[in-house]
Short mmCIF file of N, CA and C in Angstrom, two decimals:
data_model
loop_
_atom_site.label_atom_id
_atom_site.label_comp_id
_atom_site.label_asym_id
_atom_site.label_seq_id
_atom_site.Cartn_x
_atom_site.Cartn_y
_atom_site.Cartn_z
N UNK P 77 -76.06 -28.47 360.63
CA UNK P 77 -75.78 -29.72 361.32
C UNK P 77 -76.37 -29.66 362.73
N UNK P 78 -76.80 -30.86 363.45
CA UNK P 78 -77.01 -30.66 364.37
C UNK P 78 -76.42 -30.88 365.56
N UNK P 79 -76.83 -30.20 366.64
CA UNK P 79 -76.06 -29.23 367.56
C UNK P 79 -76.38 -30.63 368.91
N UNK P 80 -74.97 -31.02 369.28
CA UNK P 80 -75.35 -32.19 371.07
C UNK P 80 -75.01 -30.98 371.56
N UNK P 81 -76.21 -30.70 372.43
CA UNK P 81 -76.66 -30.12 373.84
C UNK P 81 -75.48 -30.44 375.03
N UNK P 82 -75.09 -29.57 375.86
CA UNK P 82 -74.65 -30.08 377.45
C UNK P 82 -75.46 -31.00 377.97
N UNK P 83 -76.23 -31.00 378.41
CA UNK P 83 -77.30 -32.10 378.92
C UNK P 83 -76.80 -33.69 378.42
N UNK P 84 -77.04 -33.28 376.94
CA UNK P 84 -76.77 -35.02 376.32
C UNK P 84 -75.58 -35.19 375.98
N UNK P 85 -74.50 -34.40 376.14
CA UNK P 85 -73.04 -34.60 376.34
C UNK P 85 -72.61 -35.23 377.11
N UNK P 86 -73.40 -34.91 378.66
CA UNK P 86 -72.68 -35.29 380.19
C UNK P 86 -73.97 -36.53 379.95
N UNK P 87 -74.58 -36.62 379.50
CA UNK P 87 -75.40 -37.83 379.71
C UNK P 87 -74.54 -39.10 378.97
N UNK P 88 -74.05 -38.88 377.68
CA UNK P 88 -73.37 -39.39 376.94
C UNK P 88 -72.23 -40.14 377.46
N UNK P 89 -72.02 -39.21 378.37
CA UNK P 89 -70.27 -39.14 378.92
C UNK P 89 -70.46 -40.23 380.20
N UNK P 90 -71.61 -40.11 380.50
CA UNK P 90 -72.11 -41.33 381.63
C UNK P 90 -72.18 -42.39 381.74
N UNK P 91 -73.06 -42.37 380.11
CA UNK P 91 -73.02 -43.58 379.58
C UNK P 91 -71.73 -44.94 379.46
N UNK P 92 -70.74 -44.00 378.74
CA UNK P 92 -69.52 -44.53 378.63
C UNK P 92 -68.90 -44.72 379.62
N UNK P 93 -69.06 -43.97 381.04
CA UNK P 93 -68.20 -44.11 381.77
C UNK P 93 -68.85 -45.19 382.33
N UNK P 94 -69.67 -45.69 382.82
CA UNK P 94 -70.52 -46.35 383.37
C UNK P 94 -70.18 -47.75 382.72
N UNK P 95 -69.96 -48.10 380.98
CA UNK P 95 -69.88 -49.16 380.55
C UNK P 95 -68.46 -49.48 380.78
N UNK P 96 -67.03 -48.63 380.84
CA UNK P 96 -65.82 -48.80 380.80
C UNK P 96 -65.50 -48.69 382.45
N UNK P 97 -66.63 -48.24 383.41
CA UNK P 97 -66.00 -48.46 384.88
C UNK P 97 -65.26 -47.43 384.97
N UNK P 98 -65.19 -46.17 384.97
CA UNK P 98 -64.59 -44.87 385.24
C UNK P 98 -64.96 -43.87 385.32
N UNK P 99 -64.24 -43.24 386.36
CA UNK P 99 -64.85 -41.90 387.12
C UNK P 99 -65.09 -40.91 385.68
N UNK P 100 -66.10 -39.87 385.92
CA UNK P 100 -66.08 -39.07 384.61
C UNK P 100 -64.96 -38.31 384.27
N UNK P 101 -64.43 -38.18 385.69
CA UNK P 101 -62.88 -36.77 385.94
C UNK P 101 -62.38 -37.77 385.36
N UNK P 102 -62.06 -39.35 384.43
CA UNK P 102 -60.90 -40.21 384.16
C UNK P 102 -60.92 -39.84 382.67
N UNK P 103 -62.17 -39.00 382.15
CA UNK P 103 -62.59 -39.35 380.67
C UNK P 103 -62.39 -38.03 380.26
N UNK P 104 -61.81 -37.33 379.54
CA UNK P 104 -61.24 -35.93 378.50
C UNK P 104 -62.59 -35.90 377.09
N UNK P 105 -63.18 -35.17 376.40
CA UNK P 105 -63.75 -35.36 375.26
C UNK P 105 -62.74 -36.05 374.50
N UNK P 106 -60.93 -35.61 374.52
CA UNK P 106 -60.46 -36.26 373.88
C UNK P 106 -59.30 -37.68 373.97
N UNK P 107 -59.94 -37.92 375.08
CA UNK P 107 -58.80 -39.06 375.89
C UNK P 107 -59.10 -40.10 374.80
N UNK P 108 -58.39 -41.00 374.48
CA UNK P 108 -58.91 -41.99 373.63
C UNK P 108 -59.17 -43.44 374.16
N UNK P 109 -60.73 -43.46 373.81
CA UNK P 109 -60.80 -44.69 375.05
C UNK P 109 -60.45 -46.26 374.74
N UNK P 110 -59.92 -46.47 374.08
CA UNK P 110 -59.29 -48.25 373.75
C UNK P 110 -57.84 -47.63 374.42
N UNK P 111 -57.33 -46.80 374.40
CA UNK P 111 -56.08 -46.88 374.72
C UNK P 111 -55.82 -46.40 376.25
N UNK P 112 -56.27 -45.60 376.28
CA UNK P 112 -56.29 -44.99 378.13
C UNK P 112 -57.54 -45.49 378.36
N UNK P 113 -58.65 -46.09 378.11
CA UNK P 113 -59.49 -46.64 379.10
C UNK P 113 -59.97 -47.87 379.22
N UNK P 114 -58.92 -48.57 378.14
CA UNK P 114 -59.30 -50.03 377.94
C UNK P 114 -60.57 -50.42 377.43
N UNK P 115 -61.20 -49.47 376.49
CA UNK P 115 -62.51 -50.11 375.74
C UNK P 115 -61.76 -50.80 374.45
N UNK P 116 -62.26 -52.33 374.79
CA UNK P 116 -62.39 -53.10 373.88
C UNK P 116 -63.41 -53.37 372.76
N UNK P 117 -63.65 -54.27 371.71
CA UNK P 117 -64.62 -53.83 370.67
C UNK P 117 -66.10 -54.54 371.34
N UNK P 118 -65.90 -55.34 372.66
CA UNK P 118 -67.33 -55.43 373.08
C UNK P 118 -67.35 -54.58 373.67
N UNK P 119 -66.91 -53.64 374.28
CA UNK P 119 -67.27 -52.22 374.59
C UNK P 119 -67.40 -51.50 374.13
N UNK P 120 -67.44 -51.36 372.99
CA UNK P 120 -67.57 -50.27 372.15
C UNK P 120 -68.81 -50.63 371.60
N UNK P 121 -69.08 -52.05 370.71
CA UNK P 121 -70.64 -52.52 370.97
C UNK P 121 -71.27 -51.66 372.03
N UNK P 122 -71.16 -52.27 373.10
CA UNK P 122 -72.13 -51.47 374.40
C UNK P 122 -72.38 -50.03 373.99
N UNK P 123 -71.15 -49.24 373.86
CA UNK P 123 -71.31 -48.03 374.42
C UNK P 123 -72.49 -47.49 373.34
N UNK P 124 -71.93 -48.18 371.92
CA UNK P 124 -73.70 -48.09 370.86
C UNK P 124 -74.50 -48.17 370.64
N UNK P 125 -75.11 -49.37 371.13
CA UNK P 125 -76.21 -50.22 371.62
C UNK P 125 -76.64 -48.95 373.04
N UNK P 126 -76.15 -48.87 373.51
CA UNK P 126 -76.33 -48.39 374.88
C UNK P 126 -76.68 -46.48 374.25
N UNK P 127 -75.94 -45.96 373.85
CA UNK P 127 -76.21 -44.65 373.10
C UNK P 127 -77.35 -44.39 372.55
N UNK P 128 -77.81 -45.73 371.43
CA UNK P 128 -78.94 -45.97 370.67
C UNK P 128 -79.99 -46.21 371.37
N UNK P 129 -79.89 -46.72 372.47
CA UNK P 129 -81.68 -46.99 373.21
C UNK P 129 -81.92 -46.23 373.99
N UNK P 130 -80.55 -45.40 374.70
CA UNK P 130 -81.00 -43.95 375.42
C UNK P 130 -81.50 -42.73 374.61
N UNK P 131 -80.99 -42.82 373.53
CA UNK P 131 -81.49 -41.20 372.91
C UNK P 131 -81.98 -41.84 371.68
N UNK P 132 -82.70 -42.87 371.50
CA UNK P 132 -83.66 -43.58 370.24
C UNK P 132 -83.00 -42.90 369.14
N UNK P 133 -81.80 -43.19 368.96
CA UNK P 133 -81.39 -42.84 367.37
C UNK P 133 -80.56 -44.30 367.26
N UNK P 134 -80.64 -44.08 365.70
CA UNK P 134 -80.07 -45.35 365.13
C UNK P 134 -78.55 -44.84 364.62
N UNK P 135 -77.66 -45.84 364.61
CA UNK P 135 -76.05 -45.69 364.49
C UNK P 135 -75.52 -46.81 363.91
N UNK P 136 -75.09 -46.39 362.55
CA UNK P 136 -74.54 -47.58 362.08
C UNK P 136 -73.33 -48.64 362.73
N UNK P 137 -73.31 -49.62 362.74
CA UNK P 137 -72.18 -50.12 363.18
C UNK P 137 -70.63 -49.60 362.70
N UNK P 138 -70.72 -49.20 361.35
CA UNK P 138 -69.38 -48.98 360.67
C UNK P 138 -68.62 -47.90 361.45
N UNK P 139 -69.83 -46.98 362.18
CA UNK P 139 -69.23 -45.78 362.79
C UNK P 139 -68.62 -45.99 363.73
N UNK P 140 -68.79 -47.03 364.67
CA UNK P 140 -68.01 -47.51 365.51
C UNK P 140 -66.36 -47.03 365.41
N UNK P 141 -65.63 -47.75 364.09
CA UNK P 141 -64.68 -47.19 364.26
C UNK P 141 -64.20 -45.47 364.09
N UNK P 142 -64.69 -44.89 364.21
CA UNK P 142 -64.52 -43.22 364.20
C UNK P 142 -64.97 -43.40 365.59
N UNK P 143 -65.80 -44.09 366.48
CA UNK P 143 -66.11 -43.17 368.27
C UNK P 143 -65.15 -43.93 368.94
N UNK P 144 -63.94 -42.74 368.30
CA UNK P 144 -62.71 -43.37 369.51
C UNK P 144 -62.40 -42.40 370.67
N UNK P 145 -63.27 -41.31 370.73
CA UNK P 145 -62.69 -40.62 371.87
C UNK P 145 -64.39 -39.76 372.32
N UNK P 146 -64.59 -39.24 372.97
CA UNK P 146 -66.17 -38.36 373.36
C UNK P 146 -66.14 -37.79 372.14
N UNK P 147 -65.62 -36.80 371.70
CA UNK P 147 -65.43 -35.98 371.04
C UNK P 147 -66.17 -36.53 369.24
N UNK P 148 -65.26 -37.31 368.83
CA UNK P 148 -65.87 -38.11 368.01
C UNK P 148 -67.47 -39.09 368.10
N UNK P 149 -67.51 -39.51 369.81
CA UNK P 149 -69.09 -39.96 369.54
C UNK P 149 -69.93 -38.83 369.58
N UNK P 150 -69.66 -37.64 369.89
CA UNK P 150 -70.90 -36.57 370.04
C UNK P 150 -71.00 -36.33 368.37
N UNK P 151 -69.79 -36.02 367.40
CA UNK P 151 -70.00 -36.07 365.96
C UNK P 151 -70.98 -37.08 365.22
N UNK P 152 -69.98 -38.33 365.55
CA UNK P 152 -71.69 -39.33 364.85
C UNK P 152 -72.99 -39.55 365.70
N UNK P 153 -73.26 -38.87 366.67
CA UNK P 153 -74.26 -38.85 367.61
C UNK P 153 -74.89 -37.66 366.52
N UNK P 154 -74.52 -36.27 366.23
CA UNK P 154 -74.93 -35.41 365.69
C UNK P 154 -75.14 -35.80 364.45
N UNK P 155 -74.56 -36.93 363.58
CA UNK P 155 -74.96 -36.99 362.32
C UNK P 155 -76.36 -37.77 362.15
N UNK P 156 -76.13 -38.68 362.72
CA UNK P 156 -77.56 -39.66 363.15
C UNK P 156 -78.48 -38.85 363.52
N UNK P 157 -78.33 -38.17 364.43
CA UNK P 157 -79.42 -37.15 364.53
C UNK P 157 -79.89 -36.79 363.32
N UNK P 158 -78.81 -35.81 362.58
CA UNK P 158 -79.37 -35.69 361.96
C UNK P 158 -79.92 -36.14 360.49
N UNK P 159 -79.43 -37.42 360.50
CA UNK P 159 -80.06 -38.20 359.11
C UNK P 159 -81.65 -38.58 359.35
N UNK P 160 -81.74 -39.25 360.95
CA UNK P 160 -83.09 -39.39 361.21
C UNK P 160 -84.09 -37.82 361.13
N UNK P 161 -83.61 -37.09 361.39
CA UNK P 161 -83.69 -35.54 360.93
C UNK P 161 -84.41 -35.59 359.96
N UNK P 162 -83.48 -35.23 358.42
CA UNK P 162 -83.98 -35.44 357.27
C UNK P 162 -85.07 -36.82 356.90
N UNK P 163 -84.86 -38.03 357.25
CA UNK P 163 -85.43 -39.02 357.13
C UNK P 163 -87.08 -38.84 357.30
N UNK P 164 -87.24 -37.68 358.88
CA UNK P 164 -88.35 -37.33 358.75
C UNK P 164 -88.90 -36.30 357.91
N UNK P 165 -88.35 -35.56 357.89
CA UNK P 165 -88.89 -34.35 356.62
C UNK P 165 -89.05 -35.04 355.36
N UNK P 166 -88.24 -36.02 355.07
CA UNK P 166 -88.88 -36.29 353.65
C UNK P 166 -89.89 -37.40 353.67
N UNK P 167 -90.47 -37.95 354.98
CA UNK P 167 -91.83 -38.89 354.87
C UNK P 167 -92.57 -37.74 355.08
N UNK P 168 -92.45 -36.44 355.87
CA UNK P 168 -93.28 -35.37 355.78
C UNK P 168 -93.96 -34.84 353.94
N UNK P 169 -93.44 -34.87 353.46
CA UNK P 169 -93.49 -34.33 352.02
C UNK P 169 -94.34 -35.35 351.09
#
């Protein structure tokens, strides 16, 4: 599986904080953000949309509901990775 880096963790973590208006010290990997940080579902849009054009991976909408806390978006951040991953190895072939 593939591995989110420190780099694109705290980049990640920017992201979100930046769309929900909060200091990074406000955000835990596992704080949950609709409930302690008031992301609503157009924020949560954002924070995908916004995820997806910084690190050019694609993310289904459905996943949305699983990125309820950092912790969980670095997981479907890592799966997307790595489907586009495989996606390329097999136009390689």
């Amino acid at each position: 599986m593939t591995v989110i880096d420190e780099a694109t963790r705290k980049y990640v973590k920017n992201i979100v904080c930046d769309i929900l208006e909060v200091e990074p010290e406000e955000v835990t990997e596992t704080s949950l953000l609709a409930e302690e940080h008031d992301a609503d579902s157009l924020r949560s849009i954002e924070i995908l949309a916004a995820i997806e054009v910084a690190l050019q991976v694609s993310i289904e909408q459905v996943e949305m509901k699983r990125m309820v806390n950092l912790e969980s978006i670095y997981e479907v951040l890592a799966e997307a990775k790595e489907k586009a991953n495989e996606g390329t190895k097999a136009k390689a072939k």
